[in-house]
XYZ file of C-alpha atoms in Angstrom:
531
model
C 0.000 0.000 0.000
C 1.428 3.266 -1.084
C 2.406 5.463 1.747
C 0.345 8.792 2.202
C 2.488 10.499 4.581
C 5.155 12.604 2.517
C 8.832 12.679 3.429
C 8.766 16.795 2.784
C 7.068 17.321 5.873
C 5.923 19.941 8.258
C 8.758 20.430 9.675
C 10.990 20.732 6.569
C 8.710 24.052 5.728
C 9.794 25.134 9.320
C 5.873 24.297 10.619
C 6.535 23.002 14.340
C 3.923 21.632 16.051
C 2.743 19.717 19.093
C -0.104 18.431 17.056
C -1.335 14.810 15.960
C -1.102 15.339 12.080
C -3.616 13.635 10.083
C -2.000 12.998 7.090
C -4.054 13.222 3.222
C -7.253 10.883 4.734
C -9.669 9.667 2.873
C -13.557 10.742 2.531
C -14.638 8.199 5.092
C -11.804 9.012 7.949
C -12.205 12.828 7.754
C -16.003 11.801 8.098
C -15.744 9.994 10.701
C -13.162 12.751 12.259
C -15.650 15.545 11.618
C -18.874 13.199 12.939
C -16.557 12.646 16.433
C -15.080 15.763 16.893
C -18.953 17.442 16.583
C -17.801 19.528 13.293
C -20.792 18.073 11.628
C -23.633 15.653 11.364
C -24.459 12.877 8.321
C -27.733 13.044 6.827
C -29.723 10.418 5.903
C -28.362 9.418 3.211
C -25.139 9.839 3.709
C -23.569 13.373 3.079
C -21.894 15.362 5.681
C -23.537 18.611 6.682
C -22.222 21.711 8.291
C -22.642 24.987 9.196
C -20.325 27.945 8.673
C -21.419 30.444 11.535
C -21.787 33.689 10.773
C -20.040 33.691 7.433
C -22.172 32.238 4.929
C -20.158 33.165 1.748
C -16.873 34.936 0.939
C -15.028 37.973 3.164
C -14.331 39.613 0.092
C -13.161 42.786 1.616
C -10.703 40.916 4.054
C -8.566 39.495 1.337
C -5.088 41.011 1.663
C -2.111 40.829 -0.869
C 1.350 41.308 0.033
C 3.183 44.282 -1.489
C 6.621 43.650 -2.458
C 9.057 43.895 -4.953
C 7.593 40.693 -6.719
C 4.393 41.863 -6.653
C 4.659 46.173 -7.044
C 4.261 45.922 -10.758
C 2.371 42.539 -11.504
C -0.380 43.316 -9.461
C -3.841 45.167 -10.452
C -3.579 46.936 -6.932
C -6.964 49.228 -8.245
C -8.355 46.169 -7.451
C -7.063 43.799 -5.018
C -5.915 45.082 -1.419
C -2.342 45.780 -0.177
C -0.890 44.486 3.278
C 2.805 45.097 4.275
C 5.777 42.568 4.230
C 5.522 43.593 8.156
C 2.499 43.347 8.620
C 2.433 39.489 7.159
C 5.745 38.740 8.747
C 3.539 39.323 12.448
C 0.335 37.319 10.817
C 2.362 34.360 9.907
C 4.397 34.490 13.187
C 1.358 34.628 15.233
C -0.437 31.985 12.658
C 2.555 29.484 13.457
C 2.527 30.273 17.280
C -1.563 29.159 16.716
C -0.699 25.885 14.623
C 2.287 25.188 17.380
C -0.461 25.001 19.655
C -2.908 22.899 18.167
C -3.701 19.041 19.554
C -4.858 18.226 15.783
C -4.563 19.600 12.750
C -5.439 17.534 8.992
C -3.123 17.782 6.015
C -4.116 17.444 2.029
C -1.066 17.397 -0.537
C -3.051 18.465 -3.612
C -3.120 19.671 -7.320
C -4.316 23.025 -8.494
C -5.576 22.288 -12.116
C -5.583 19.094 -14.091
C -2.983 19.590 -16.797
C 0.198 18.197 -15.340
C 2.572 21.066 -17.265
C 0.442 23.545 -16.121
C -0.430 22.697 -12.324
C 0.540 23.672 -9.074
C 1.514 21.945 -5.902
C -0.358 22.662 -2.944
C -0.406 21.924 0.735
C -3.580 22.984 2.993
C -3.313 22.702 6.917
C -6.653 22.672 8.463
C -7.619 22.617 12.166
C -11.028 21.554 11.231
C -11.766 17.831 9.565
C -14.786 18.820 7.474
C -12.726 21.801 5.892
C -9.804 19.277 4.952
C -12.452 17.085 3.504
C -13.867 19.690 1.697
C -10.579 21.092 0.104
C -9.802 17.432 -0.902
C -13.065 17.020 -2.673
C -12.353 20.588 -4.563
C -8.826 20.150 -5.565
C -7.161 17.399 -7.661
C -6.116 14.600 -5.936
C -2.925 12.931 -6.794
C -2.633 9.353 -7.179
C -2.300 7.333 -3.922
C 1.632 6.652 -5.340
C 2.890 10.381 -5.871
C 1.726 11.583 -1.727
C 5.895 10.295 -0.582
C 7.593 12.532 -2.784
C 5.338 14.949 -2.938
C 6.841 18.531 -2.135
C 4.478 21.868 -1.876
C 4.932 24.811 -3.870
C 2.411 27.025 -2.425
C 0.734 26.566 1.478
C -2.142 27.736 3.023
C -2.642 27.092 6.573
C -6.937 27.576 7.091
C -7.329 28.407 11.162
C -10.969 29.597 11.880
C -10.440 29.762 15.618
C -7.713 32.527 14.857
C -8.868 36.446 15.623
C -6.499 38.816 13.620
C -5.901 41.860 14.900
C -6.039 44.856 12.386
C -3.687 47.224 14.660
C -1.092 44.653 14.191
C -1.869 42.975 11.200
C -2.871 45.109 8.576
C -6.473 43.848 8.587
C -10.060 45.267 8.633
C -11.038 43.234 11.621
C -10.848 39.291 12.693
C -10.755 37.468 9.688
C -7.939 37.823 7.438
C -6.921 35.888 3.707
C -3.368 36.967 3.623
C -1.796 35.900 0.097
C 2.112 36.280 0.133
C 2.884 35.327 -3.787
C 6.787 35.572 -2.684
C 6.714 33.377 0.241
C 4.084 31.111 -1.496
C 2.057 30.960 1.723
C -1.698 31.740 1.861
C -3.214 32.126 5.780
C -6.758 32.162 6.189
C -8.335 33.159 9.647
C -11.474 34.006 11.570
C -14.067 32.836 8.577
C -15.329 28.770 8.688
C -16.562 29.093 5.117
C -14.513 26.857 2.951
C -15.038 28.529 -0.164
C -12.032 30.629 0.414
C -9.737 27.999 0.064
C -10.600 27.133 -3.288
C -10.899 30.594 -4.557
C -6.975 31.208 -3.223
C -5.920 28.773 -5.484
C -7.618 29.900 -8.109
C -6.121 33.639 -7.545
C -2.618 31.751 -7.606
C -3.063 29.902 -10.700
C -4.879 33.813 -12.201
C -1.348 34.879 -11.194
C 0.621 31.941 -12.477
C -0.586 31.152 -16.008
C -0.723 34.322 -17.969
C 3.094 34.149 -17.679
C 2.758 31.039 -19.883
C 0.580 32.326 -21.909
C -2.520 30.106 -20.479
C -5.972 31.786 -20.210
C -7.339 31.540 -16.536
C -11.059 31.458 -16.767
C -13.778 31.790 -13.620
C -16.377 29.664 -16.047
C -17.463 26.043 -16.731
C -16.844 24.167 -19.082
C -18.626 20.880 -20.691
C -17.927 18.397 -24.450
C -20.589 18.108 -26.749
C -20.577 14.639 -28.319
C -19.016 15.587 -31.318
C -16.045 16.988 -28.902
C -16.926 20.554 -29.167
C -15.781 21.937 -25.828
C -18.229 24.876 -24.538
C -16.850 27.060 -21.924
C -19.498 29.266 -19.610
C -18.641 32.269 -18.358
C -20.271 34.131 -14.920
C -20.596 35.043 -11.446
C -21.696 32.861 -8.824
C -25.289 32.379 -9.232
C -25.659 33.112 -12.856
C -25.771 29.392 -13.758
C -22.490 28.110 -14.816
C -23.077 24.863 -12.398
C -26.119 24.375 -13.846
C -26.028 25.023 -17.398
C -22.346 22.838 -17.481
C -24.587 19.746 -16.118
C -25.824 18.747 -18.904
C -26.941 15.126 -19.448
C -26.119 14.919 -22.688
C -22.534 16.498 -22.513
C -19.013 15.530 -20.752
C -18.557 18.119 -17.963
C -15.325 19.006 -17.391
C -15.820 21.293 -14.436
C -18.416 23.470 -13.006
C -15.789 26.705 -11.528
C -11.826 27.476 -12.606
C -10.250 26.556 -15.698
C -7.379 27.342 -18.258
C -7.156 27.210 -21.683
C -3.762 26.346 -22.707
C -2.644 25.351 -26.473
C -4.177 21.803 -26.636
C -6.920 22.034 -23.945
C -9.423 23.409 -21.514
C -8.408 22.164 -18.248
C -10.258 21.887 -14.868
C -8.477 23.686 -11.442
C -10.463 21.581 -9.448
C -11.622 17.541 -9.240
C -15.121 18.929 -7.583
C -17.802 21.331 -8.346
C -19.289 23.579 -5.543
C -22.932 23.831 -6.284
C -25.716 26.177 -4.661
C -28.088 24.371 -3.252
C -30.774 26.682 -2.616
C -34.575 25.497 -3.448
C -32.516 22.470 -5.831
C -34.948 20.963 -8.066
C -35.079 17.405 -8.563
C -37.191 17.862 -11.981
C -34.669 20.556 -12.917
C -31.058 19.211 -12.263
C -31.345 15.941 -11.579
C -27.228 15.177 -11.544
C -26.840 18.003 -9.156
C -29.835 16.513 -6.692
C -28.399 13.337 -6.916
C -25.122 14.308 -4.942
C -27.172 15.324 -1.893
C -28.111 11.931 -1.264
C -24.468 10.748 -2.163
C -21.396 9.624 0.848
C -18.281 11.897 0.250
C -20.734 15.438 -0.324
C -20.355 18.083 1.790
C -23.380 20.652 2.424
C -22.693 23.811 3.563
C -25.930 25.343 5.404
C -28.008 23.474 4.127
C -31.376 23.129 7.203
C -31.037 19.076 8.278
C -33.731 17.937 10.978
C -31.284 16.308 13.750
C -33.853 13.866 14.457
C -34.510 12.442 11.087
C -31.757 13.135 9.178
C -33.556 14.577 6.732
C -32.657 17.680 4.236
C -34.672 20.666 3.856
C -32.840 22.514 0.821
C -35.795 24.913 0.353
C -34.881 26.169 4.149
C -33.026 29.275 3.901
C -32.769 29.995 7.532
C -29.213 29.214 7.946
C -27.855 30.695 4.669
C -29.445 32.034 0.900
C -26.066 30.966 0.069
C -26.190 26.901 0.923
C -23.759 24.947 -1.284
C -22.925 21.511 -1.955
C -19.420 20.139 -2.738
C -18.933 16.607 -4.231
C -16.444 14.898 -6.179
C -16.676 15.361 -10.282
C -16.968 12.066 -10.710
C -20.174 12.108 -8.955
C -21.793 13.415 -12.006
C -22.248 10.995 -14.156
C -21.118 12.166 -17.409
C -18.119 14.007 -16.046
C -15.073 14.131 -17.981
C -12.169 11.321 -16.416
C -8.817 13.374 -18.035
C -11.057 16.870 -16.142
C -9.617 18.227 -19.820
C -11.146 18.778 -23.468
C -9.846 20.329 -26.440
C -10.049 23.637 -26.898
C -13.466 25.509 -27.437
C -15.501 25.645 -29.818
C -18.375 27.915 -28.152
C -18.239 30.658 -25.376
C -20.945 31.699 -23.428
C -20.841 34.848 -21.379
C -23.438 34.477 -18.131
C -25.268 37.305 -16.438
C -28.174 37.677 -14.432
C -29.757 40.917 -15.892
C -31.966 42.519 -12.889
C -33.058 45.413 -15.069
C -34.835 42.734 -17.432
C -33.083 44.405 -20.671
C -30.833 41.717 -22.239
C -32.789 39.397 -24.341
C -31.778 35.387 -23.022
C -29.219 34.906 -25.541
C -27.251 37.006 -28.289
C -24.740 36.634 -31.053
C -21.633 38.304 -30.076
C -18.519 39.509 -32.722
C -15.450 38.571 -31.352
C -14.846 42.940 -30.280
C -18.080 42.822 -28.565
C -17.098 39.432 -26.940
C -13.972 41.108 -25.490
C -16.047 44.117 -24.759
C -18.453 41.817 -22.649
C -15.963 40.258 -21.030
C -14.107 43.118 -19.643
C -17.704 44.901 -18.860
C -18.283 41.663 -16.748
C -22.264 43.134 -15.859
C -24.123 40.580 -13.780
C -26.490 41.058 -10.616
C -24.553 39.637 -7.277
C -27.205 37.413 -6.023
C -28.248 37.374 -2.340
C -25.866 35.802 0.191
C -22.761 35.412 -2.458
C -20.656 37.613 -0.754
C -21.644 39.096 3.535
C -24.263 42.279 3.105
C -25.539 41.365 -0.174
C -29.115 40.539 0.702
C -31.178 40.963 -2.869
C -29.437 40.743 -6.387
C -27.664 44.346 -7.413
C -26.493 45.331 -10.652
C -22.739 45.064 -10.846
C -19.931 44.925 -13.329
C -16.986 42.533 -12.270
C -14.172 42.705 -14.994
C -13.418 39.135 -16.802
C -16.516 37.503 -14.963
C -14.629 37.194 -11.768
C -12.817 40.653 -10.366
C -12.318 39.637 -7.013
C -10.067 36.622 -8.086
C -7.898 38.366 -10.976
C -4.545 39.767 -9.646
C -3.549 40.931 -12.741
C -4.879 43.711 -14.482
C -8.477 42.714 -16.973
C -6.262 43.973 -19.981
C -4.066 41.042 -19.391
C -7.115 38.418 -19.643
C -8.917 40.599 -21.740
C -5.727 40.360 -24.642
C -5.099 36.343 -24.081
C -8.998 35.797 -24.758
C -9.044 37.739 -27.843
C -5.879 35.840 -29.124
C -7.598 32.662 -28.345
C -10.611 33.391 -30.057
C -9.498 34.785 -33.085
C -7.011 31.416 -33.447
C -9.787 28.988 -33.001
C -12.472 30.963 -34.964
C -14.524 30.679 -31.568
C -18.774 31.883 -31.741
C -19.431 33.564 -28.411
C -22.693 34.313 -27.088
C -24.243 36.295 -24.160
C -26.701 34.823 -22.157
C -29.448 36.743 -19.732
C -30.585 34.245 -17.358
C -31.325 36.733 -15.148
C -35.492 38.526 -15.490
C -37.741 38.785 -17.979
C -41.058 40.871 -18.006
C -39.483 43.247 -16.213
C -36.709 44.325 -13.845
C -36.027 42.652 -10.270
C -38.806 42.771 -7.794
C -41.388 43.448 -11.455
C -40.069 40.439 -13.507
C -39.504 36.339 -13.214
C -36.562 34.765 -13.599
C -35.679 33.513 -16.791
C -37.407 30.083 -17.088
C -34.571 27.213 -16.967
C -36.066 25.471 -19.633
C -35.827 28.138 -22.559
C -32.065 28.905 -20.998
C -31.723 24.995 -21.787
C -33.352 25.403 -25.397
C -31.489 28.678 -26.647
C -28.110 26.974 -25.547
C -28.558 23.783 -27.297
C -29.308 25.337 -30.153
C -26.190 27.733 -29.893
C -23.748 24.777 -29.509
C -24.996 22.381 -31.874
C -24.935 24.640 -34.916
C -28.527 25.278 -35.480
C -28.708 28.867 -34.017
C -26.419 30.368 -36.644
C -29.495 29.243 -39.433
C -32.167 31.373 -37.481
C -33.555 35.043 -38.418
C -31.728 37.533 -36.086
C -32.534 41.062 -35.212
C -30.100 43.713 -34.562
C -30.344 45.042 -31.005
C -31.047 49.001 -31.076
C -29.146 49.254 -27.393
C -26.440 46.705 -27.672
C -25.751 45.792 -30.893
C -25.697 42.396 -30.580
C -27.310 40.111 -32.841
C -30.770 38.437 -31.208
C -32.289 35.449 -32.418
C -36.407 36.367 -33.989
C -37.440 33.238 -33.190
C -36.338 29.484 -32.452
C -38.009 26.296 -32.450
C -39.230 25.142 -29.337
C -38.606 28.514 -27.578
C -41.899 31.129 -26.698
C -41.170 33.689 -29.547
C -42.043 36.797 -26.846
C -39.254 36.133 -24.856
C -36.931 36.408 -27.452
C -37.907 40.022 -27.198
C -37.477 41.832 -23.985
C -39.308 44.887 -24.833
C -42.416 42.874 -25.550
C -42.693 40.835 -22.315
C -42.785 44.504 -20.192
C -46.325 46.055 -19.967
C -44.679 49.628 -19.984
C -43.056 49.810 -22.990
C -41.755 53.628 -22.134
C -40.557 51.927 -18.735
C -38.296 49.572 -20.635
C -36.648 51.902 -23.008
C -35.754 54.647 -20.008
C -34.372 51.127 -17.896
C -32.251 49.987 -21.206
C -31.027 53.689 -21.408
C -30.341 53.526 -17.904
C -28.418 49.994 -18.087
C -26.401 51.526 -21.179
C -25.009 54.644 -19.704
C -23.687 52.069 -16.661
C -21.860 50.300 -19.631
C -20.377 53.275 -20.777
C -19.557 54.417 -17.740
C -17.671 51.331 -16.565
C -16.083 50.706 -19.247
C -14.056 54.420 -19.555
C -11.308 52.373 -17.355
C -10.519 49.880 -19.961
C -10.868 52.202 -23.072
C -7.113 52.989 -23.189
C -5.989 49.496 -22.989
C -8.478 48.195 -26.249
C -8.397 49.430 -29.786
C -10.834 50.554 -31.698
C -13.011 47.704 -32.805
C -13.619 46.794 -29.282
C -14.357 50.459 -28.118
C -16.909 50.598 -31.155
C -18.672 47.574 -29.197
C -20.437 49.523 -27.043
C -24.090 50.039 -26.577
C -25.419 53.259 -27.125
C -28.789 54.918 -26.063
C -30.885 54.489 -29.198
């Protein structure tokens, strides 16, 4: 049996601790560690559920990077916040006095993305069972036979129990991701929710790859049976889970890829699903997993008598999420890799009810979309977001790109020019309306319009130009209700809709006067204007 304990230890990163170390476990161990040690409880059919306390989604504006000489003119400091090379050196003293401390702590040797020349090594120290679980279902796993040799390039040591302190640290107030690039060391404090983890990694690797010229994408990504890889673009709630599990394609990955020469590779060897009011009818491969040993539910309301779930219960958290193993969808990729795309969709959740659920994009106005990034945050993503709120994040995913969006931006519009790539934009955000007026955009047409994009059919359709955007916009398409190819039509004020699109446009053109110096012409050309 092949030995899971590495021979690059603790101790030879200069870690000392008193601490029984729980070396890369399996599901069922950390399970049963989390079960004993009152982390969690199992529900009745066999998943592991949690809570998080009073952070049900990501600290966003506690994420710290370290300013140095490595990182002065690589990072896009507009966007991501500064802490000292002092003011790290005390976190990571007093994180090491913490871990020197501990009776326990559980350790995962893991990959960060699936293509072997393009991957990092990563070690995550956890005092809490459930959270090592949870980072071992997320990341990729190596093979049983590479754990004794295997040596960590980056660290991140994930302490809940630990209070920063901002006069000392650098920090707004207990909880603390500290991201030293230099020192390859990540330390994550004060928060239980587990997402954190796996979005560090995924700022390392948005750090990492560009260099290599590999395209770091927050988006899913799924084969069509005649291998046409799709990737899906958007924020969290905006779909990309759902519309990537798709019966009758090969997922690759629901979250973080790249897009290298020869492929689209998975970050992760999990997918982190909401959970929220999960419909059975609706995604059946996604409700499957919550009655599945080796899941992990995050908030989601379990009745300690009976075991039972109540994923419509939003008492604990809007923002309940679900994190399994790939492979526990059934038509998920084995390599977590396809060739490169064919198709990309761009995902946002319109709440003003203008964009029409799905539009031709030019390869300008793709890279135009792309750096707009407009979505709605959707209630409990992120702490104080309690109802969905227009908002433009840059590349689909500004609060996980170091670099600056003209970096991304560039590599995308190389990539899609080389493999003659159709993009698309799609609303599934409201209809009939803006948020709080409106429905959301029924699944099923969503479902419809994108089949119909990726197997060719789409492009043989009447289109409309759009008067606001500019975009092309299907007329009509088989199987889809005609109307809500339209959004104008589906509003009963018709004046109402045009001053709202108006509205929605000058927030494009405002946003976008950031990025107008770093794109040429065609792409400034892309945007709307107020008909």
């Amino acid at each position: 049996m092949a030995k899971r304990v590495p021979n690059h230890g603790l101790a030879e990163q200069g870690i000392v601790t008193k601490a029984d170390i729980h070396w890369n476990l399996l599901p069922a161990a950390l399970t049963e560690q989390a079960v004993k040690r009152g982390e969690g409880m199992l529900a009745k059919d066999g998943p592991l559920v949690v809570a998080t306390g009073k952070h049900t989604g990501r600290s966003a504006k506690d994420k710290f990077t370290v300013r140095d000489s490595e990182t002065e003119g690589t990072i896009w400091w507009d966007n991501n916040a500064a802490m000292t090379p002092e003011q790290f050196a005390a976190l990571k003293a007093d994180f090491l006095a913490c871990v020197s401390d501990k009776d326990t702590l559980f350790v995962a040797d893991l990959y960060g993305g699936s293509q072997p020349e393009h991957r990092v090594r990563v070690r995550v120290i956890n005092e809490l069972a459930w959270h090592n679980q949870f980072i071992r279902t997320m990341l990729v796993r190596p093979e049983a036979s590479e754990l004794e040799g295997f040596t960590p390039e980056f660290t991140i040591i994930d302490l809940p129990s630990f209070k920063a302190d901002p006069a000392k640290h650098g920090c707004r107030g207990e909880t603390v991701i500290a991201v030293n690039l230099t020192e390859k060391l990540i330390l994550i404090g004060g928060t239980q929710y587990a997402g954190e983890m796996k979005k560090s990694v995924f700022g390392v690797l948005n750090y990492l790859l560009p260099v290599d010229g590999v395209m770091p994408m927050h988006c899913s990504a799924n084969i069509g049976p005649n291998g046409d890889t799709a990737v899906f673009f958007g924020l969290s709630g905006t779909g990309k889970t759902t519309l990537s599990a798709d019966a009758s394609r090969t997922l690759i990955g629901d979250d973080e890829h790249g897009w290298s020469d020869t492929n689209v590779f998975n970050f992760e060897g999990g997918c982190y699903a909401k959970m929220i009011r999960l419909s059975e009818e609706a995604e059946p491969e996604i409700y499957a997993t919550t009655r599945r040993f080796g899941t992990v539910l995050e908030n989601v309301v379990i009745d300690p008598d009976t075991r039972e779930l109540d994923l419509d219960d939003n008492s604990l958290a809007e923002n309940t999420r679900g994190a399994y193993p790939i492979d526990f969808i059934p038509n998920a990729s084995k390599e977590n890799l396809g060739p490169v795309p064919r198709n990309i969709v761009m995902l946002t959740a319109d709440a003003f009810g203008v964009l029409p659920p799905i539009a031709k994009l030019t390869p300008d106005q793709a890279m135009y979309h792309f750096l707009s990034g407009y979505t709605a945050k959707v209630a409990g993503t992120e702490i104080g977001v309690t109802e969905p709120e227009a908002t433009f994040s840059t590349c689909f995913g500004a609060p996980f790109m170091p670099r600056h969006p003209s970096v991304y931006g560039n590599l995308l519009k190389e990539r899609i020019a080389k493999g003659n790539v159709d993009c698309w934009l799609v609303n599934t955000g409201w209809t009939g309306g803006k948020y709080g007026v409106g429905k959301r955009m029924p699944i099923k047409a969503t479902r419809a319009l994108l089949n119909a994009a990726l197997d060719g059919s789409l492009k043989n359709v009447e289109f409309r130009k759009d008067p606001y955007f500019g975009f092309d916009v299907p007329v009509s398409v088989p199987g889809v209700d005609t109307a809500i190819l339209d959004p104008k039509s589906t509003w009963a004020d018709k004046a109402e809709y045009d001053a709202t699109a108006k509205k929605l446009v000058q927030l494009f053109i405002d946003n976008f006067a950031k990025f107008e110096a770093h794109v040429d012409q065609g792409v400034r050309e892309s945007a709307p204007t107020a008909a």
